[in-house]
PDB file of C-alpha atoms and ligand atoms in Angstrom:
ATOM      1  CA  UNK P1250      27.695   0.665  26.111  1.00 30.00           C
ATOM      2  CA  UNK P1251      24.525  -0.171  24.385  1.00 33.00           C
ATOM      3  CA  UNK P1252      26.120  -3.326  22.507  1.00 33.00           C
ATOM      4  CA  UNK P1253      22.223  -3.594  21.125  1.00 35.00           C
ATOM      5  CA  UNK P1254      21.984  -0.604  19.334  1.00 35.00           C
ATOM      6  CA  UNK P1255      24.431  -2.510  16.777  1.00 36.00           C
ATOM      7  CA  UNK P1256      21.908  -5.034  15.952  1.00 40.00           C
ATOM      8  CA  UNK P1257      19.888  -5.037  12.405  1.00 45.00           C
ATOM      9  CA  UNK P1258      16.422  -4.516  14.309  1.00 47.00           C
ATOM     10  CA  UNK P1259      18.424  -1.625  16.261  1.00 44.00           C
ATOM     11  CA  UNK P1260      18.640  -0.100  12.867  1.00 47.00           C
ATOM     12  CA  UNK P1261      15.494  -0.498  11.799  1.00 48.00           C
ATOM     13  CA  UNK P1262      14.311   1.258  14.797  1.00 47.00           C
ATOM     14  CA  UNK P1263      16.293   4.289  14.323  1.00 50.00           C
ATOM     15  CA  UNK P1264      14.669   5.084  10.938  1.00 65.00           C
ATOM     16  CA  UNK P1265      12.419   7.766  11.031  1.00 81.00           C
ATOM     17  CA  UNK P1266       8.722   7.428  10.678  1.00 95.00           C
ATOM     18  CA  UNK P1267       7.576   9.816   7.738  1.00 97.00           C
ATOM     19  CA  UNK P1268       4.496   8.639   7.361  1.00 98.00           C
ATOM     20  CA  UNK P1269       0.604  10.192   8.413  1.00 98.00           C
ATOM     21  CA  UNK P1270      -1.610   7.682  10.552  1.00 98.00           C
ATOM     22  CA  UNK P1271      -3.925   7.909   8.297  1.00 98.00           C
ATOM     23  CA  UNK P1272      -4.185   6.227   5.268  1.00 98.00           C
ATOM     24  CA  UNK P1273      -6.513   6.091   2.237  1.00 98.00           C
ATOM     25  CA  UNK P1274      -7.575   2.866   0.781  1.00 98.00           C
ATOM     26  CA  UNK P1275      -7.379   2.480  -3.116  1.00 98.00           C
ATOM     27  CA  UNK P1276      -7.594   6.139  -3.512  1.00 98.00           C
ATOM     28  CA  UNK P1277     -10.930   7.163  -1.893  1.00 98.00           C
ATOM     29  CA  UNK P1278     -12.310   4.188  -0.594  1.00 96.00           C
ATOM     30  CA  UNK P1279     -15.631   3.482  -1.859  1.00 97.00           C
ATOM     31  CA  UNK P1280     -16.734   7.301  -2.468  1.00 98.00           C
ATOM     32  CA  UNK P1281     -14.729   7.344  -6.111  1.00 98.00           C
ATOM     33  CA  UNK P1282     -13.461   4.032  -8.394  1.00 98.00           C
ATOM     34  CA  UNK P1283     -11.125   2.459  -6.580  1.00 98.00           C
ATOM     35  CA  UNK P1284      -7.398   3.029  -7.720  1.00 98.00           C
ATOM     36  CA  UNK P1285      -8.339   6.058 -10.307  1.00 98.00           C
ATOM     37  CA  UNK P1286      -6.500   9.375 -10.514  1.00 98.00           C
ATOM     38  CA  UNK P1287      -9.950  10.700  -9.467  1.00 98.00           C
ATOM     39  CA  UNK P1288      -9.653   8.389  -6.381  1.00 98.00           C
ATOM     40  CA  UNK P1289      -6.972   9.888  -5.124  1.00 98.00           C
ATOM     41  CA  UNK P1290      -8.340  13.748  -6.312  1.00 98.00           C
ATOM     42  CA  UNK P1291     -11.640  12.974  -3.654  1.00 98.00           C
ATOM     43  CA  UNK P1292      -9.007  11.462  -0.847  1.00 98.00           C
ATOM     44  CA  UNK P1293      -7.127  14.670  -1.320  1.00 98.00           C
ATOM     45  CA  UNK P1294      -9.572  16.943  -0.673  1.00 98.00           C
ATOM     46  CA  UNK P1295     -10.859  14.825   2.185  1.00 98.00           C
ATOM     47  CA  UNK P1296      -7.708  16.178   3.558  1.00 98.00           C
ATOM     48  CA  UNK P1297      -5.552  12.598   3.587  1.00 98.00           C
ATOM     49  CA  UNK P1298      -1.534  13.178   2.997  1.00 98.00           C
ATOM     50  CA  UNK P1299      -1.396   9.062   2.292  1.00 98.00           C
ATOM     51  CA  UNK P1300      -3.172   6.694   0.006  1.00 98.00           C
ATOM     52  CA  UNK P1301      -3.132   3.058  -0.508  1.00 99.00           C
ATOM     53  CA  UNK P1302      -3.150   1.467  -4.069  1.00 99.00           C
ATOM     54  CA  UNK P1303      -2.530  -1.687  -5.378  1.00 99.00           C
ATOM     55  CA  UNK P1304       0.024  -1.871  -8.131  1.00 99.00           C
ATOM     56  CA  UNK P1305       0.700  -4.821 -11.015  1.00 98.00           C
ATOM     57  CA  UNK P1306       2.704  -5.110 -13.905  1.00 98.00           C
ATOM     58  CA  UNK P1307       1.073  -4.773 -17.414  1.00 98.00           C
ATOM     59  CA  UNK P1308       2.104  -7.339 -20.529  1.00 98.00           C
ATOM     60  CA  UNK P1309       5.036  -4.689 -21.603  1.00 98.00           C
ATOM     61  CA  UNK P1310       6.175  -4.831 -17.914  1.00 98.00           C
ATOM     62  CA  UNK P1311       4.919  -0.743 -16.712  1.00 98.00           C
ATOM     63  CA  UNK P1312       3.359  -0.510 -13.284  1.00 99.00           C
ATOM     64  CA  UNK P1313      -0.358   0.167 -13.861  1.00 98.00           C
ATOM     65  CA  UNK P1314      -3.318   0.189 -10.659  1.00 98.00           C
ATOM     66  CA  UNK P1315      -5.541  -2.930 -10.363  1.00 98.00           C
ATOM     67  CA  UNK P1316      -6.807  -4.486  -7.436  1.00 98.00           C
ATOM     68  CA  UNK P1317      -8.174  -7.951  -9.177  1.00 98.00           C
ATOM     69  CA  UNK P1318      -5.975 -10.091 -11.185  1.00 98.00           C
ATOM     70  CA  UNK P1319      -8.801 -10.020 -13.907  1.00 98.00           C
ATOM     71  CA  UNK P1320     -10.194  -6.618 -15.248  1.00 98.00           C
ATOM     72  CA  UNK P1321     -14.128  -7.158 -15.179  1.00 98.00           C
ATOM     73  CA  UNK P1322     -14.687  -6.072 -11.890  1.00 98.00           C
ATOM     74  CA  UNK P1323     -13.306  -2.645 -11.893  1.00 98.00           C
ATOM     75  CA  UNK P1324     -13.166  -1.747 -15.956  1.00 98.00           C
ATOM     76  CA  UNK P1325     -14.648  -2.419 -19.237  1.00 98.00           C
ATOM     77  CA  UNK P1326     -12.126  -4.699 -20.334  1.00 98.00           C
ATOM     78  CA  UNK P1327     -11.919  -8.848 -19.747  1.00 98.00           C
ATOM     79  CA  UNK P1328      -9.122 -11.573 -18.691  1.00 98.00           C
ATOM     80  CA  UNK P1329      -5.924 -10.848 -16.907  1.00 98.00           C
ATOM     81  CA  UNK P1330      -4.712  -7.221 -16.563  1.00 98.00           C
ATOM     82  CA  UNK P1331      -1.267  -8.362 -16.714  1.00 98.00           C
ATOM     83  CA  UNK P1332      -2.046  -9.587 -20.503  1.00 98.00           C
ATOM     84  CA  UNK P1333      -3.018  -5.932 -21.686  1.00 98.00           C
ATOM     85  CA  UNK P1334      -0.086  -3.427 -22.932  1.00 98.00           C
ATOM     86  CA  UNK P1335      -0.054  -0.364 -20.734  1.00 98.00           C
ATOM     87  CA  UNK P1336      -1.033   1.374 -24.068  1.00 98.00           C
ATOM     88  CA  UNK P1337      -4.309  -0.935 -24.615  1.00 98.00           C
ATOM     89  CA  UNK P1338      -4.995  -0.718 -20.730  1.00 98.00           C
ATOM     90  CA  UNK P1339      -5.682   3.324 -20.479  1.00 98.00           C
ATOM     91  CA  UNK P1340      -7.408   2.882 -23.399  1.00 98.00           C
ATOM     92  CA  UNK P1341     -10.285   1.134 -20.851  1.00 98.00           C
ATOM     93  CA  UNK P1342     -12.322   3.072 -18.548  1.00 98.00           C
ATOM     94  CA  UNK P1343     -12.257   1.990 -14.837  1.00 98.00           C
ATOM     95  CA  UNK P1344     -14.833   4.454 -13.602  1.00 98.00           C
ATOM     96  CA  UNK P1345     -18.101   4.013 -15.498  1.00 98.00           C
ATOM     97  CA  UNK P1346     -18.904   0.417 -12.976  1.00 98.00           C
ATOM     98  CA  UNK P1347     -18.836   3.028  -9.812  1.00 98.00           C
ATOM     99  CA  UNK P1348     -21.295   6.174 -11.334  1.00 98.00           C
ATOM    100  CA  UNK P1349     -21.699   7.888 -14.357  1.00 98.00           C
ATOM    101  CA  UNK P1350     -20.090  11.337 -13.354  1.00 98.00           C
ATOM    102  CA  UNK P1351     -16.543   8.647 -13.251  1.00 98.00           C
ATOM    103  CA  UNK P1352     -17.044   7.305 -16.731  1.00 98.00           C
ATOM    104  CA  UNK P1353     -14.241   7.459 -19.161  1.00 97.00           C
ATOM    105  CA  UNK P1354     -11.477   7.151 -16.219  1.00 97.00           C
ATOM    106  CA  UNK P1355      -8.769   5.156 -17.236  1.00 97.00           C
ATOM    107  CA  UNK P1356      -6.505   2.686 -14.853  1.00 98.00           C
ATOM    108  CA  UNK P1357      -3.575   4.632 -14.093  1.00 98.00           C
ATOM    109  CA  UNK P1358      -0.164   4.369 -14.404  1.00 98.00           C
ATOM    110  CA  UNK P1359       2.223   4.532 -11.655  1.00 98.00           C
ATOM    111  CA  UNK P1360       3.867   7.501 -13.074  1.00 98.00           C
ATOM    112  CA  UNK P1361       0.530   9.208 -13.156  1.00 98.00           C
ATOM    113  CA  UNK P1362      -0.123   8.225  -9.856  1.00 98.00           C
ATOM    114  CA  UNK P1363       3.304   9.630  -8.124  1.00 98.00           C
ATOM    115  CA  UNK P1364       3.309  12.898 -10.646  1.00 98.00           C
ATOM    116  CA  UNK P1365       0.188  13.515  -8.577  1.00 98.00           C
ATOM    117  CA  UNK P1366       1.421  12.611  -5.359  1.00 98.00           C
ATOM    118  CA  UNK P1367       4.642  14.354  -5.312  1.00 98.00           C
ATOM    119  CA  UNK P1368       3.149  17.319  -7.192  1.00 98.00           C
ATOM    120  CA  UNK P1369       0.238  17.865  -3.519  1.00 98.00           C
ATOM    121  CA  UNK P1370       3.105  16.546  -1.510  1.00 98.00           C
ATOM    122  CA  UNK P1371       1.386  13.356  -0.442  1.00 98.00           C
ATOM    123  CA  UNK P1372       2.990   9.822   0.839  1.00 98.00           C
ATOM    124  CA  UNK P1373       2.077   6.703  -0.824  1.00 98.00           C
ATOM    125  CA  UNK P1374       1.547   3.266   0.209  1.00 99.00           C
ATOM    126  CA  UNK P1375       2.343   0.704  -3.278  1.00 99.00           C
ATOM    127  CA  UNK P1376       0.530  -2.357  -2.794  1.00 99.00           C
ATOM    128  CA  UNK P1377       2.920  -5.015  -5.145  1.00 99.00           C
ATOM    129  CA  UNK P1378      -0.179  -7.060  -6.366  1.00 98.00           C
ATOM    130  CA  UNK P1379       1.431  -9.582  -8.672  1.00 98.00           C
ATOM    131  CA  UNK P1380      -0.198 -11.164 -11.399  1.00 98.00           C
ATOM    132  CA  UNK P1381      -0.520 -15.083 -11.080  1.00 97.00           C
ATOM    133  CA  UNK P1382       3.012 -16.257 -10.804  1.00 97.00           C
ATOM    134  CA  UNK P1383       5.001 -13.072 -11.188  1.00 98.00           C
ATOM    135  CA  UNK P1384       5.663 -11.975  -7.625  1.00 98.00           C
ATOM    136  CA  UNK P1385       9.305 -11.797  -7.776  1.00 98.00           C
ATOM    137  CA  UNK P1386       9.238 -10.341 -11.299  1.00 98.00           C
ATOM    138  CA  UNK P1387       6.843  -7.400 -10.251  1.00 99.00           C
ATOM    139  CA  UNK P1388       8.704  -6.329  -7.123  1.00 99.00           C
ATOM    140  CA  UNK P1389      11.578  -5.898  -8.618  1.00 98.00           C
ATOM    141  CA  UNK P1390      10.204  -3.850 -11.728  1.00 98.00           C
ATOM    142  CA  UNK P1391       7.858  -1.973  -9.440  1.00 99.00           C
ATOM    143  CA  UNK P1392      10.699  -1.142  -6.946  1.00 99.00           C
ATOM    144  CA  UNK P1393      13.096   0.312  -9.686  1.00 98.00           C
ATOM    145  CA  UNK P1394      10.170   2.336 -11.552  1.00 98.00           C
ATOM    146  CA  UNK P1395       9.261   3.753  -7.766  1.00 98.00           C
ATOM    147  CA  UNK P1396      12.713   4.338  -7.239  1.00 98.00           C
ATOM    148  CA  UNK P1397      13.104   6.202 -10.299  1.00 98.00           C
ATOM    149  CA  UNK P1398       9.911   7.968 -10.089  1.00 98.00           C
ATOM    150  CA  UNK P1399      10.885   9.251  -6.606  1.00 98.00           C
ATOM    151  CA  UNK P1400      14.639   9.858  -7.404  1.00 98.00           C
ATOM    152  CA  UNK P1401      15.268  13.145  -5.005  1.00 94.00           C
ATOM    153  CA  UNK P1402      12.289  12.787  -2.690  1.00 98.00           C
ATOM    154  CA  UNK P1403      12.070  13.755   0.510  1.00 97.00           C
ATOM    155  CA  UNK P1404       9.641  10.867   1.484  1.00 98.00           C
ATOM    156  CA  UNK P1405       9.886   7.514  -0.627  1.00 98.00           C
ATOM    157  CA  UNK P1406       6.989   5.187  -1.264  1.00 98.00           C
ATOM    158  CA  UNK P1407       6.301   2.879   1.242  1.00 98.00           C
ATOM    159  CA  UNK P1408       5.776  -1.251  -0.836  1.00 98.00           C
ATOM    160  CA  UNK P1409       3.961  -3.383   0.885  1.00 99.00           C
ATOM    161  CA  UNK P1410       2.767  -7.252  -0.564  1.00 99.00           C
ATOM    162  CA  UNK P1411       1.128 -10.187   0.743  1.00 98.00           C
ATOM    163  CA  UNK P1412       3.540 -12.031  -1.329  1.00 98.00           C
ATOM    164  CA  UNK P1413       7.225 -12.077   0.279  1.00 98.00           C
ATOM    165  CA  UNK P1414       8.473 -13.306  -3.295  1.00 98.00           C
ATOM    166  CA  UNK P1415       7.407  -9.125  -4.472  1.00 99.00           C
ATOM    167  CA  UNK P1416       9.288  -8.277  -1.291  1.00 98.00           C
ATOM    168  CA  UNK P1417      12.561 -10.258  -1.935  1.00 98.00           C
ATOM    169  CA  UNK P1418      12.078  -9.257  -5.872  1.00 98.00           C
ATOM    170  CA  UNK P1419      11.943  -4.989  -4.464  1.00 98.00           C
ATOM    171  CA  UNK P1420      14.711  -5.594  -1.920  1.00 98.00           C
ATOM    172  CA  UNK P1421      17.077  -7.049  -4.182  1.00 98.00           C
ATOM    173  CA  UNK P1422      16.503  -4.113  -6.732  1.00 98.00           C
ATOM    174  CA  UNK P1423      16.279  -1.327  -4.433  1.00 98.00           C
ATOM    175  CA  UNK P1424      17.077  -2.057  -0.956  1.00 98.00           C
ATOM    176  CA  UNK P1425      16.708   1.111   0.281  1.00 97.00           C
ATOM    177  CA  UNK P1426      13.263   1.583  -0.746  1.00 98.00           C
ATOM    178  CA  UNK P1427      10.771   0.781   2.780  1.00 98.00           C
ATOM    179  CA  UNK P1428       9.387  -2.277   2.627  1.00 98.00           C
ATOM    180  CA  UNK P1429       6.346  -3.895   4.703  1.00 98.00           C
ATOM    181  CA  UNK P1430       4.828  -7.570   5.065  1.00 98.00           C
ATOM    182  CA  UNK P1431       0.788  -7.926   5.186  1.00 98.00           C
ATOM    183  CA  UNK P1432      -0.851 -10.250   6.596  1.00 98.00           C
ATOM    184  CA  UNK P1433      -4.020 -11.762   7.274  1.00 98.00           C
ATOM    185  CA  UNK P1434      -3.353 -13.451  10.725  1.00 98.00           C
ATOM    186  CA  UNK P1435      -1.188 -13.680  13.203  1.00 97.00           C
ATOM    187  CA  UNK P1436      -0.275 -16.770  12.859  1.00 92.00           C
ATOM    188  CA  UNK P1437       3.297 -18.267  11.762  1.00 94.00           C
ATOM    189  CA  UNK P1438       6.193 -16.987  11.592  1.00 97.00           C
ATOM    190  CA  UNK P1439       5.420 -13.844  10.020  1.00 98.00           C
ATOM    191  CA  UNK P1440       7.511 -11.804  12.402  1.00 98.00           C
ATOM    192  CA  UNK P1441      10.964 -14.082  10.825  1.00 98.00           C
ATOM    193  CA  UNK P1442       9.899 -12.785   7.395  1.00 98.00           C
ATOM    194  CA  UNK P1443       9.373  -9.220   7.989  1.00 98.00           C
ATOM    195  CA  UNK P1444      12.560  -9.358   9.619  1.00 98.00           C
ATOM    196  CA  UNK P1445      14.350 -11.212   7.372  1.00 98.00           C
ATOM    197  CA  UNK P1446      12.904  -9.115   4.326  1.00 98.00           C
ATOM    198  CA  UNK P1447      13.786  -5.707   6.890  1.00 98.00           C
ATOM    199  CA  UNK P1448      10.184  -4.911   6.664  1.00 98.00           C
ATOM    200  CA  UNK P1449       9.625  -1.283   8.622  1.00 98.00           C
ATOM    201  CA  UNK P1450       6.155  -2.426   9.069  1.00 98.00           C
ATOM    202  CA  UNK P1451       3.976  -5.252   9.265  1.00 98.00           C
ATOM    203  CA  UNK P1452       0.361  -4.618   8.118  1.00 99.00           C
ATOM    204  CA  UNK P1453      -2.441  -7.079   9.595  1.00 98.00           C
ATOM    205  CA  UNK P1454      -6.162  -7.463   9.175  1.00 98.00           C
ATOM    206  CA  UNK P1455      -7.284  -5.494  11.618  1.00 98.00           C
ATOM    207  CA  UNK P1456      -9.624  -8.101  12.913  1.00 98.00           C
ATOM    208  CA  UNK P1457      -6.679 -10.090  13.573  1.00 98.00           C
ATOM    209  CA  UNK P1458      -4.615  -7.511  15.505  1.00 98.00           C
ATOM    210  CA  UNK P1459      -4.029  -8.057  19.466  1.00 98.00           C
ATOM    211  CA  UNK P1460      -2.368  -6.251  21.745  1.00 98.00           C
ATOM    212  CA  UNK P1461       0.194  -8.823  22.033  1.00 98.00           C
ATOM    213  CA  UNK P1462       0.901  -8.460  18.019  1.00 98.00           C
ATOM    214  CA  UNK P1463       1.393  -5.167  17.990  1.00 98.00           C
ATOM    215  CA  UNK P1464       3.655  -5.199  21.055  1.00 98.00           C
ATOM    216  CA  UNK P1465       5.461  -8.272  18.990  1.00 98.00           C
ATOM    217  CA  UNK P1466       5.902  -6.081  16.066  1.00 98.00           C
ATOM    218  CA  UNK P1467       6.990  -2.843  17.679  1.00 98.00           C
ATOM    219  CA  UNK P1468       9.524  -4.935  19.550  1.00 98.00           C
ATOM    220  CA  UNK P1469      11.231  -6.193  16.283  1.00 98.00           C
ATOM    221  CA  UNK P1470      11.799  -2.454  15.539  1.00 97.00           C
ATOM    222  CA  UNK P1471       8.711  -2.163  12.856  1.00 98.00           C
ATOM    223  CA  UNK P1472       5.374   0.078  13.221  1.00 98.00           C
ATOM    224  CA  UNK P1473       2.393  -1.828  13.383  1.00 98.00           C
ATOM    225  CA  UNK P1474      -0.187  -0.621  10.544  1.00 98.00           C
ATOM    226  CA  UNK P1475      -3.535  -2.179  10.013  1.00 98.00           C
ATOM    227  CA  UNK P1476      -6.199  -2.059   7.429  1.00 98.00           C
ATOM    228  CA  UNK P1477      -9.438  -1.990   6.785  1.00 98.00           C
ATOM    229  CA  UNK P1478     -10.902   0.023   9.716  1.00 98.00           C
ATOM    230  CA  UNK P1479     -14.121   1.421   8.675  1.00 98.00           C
ATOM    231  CA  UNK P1480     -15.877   1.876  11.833  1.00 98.00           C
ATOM    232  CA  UNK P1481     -15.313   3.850  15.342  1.00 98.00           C
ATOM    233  CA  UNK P1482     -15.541   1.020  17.475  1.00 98.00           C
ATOM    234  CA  UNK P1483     -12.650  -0.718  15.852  1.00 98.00           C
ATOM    235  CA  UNK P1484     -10.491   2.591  15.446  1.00 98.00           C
ATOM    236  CA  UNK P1485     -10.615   2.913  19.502  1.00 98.00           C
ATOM    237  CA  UNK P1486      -9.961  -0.554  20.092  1.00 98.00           C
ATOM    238  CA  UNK P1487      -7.054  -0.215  17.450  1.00 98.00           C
ATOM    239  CA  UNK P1488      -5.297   2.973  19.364  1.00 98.00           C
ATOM    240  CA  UNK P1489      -5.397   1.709  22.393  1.00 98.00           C
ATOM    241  CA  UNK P1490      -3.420  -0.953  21.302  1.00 98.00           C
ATOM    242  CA  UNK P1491      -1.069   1.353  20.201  1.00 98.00           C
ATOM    243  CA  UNK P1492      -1.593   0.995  16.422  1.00 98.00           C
ATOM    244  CA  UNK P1493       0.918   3.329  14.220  1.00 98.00           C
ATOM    245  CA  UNK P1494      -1.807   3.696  11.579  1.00 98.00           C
ATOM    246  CA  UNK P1495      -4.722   2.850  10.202  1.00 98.00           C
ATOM    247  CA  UNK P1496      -6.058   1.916   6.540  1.00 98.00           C
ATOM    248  CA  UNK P1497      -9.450   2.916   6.206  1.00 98.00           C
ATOM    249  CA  UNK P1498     -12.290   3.338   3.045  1.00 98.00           C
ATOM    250  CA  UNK P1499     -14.274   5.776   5.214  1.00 98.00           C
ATOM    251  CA  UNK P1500     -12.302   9.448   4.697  1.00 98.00           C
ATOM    252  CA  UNK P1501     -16.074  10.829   5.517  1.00 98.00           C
ATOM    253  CA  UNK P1502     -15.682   9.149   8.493  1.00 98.00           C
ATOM    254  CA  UNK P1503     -12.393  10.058  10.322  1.00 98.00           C
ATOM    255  CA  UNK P1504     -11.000  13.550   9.843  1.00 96.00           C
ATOM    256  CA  UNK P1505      -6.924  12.739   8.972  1.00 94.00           C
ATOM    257  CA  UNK P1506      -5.827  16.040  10.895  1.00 87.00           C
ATOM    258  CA  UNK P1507      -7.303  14.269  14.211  1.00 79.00           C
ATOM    259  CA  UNK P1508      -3.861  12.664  14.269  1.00 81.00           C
TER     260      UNK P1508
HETATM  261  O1  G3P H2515      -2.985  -2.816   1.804  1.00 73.88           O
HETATM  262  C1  G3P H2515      -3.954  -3.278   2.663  1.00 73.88           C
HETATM  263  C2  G3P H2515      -5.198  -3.740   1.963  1.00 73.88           C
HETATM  264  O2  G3P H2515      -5.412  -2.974   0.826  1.00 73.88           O
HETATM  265  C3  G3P H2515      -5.119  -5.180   1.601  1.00 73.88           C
HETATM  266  O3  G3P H2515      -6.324  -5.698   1.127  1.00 73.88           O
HETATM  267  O4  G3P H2515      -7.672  -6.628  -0.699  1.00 73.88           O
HETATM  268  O5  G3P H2515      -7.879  -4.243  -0.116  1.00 73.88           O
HETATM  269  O6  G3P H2515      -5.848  -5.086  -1.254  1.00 73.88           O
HETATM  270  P1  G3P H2515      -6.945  -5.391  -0.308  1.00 73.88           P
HETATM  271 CA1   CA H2516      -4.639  -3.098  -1.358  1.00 73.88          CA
END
């Protein structure tokens, strides 16, 4: 008898992998504002099936897209994003700083976001970026507005966070929503806290990755992912390590069918 097969990474194992290899970063990489509707529009007809975005809470507590904690980078608006109302936040435009043709583009809202994704059947990779302070608080009010949004799909969002406090806040309000641990090295004992937090996936710098890592990973019964690979060279060395997919800005680069 395979006494094993009982065990919690056993389990985790089993689960099946629904995910492309291939996954867009913020949308569309650089080629459209980062974490726009529009974003994900040019990703899309790139041909990618997955897309990357990075997800916060707004002042009224609604999941909105923003990389930075602060807004000046990416929109016309100043300070913390997490200070704006959703309301006052698609009232900014977050595609004028990229080129013209974006202007008027507002940050989306989750909602928008997975209306579009589950209308052109794509998967979705939520990045829980927590405001300063509010990691716990954000995964759980990100996992149960995912878990709503999806209610009935085939093929739920995948969270991932650098912070394990958004992890532990989405596991305890929706357990059985996939969960994965990035990280920038691989150092520690990051391999205990993707376990413990039953991570399906860890996600590493790629310039970090070995092939001892990703052995280390797959053996605790997750799939390694990496991000940001942008150029050939590091693409090859990443899938002959055995890599289960890749995070990459360059969709003009690396056809997503090649997989
Ligand atoms: O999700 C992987 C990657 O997006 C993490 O880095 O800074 O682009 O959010 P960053
Ligand atoms: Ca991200």
């Amino acid at each position: 008898m395979n006494s094993h097969l009982n065990t919690p990474t056993a389990a985790v194992n089993r689960r099946p992998w629904p995910y492309p290899f291939w996954v867009a970063h913020r949308g569309a990489g650089r080629l459209a504002p980062e974490n726009t509707l529009a974003a994900f529009r040019v990703g899309a007809g790139y041909g990618y099936r997955m897309f990357e975005c990075d997800v916060k809470l707004s002042q009224d507590e609604l999941a909105f897209l923003l990389h930075d904690d602060t807004l000046e980078r990416t929109t016309n608006g100043s300070g913390l994003g997490g200070a704006w109302s959703l309301a006052q936040l698609c009232a900014l435009d977050a595609g004028g700083w990229h080129s013209p043709i974006y202007a008027g583009e507002s940050p989306p809202t989750l909602g928008q976001i997975a209306q579009f994704c589950i209308a052109n059947h794509l998967a979705l990779n939520i990045e829980l970026k927590p405001s300063p302070d509010l990691g716990y608080r954000t995964g759980q009010k990100v996992a149960d507005e995912a878990a709503q949004l999806w209610r009935n799909q085939a093929v739920p969002p995948l969270l991932t966070s650098f912070d394990p406090k958004a992890l532990e806040g989405a596991m305890a309000a929706q357990s059985a929503l996939p969960r994965g641990l990035l990280i920038e090295t691989i150092e520690g004992d990051y391999l205990d806290v993707a376990t413990r937090l039953e991570c399906v996936a860890t996600v590493c710098d790629h310039t970090a990755l070995t092939p001892e890592a990703v052995r280390a990973i797959q053996a605790r019964g997750m799939k390694a992912l990496c991000y940001t690979a942008n150029e050939a060279s590091d693409v090859a060395r990443l899938l002959a390590m055995g890599i289960d997919g890749i995070i990459t800005d360059r969709l003009d680069r690396f056809a997503p069918a090649s997989r």
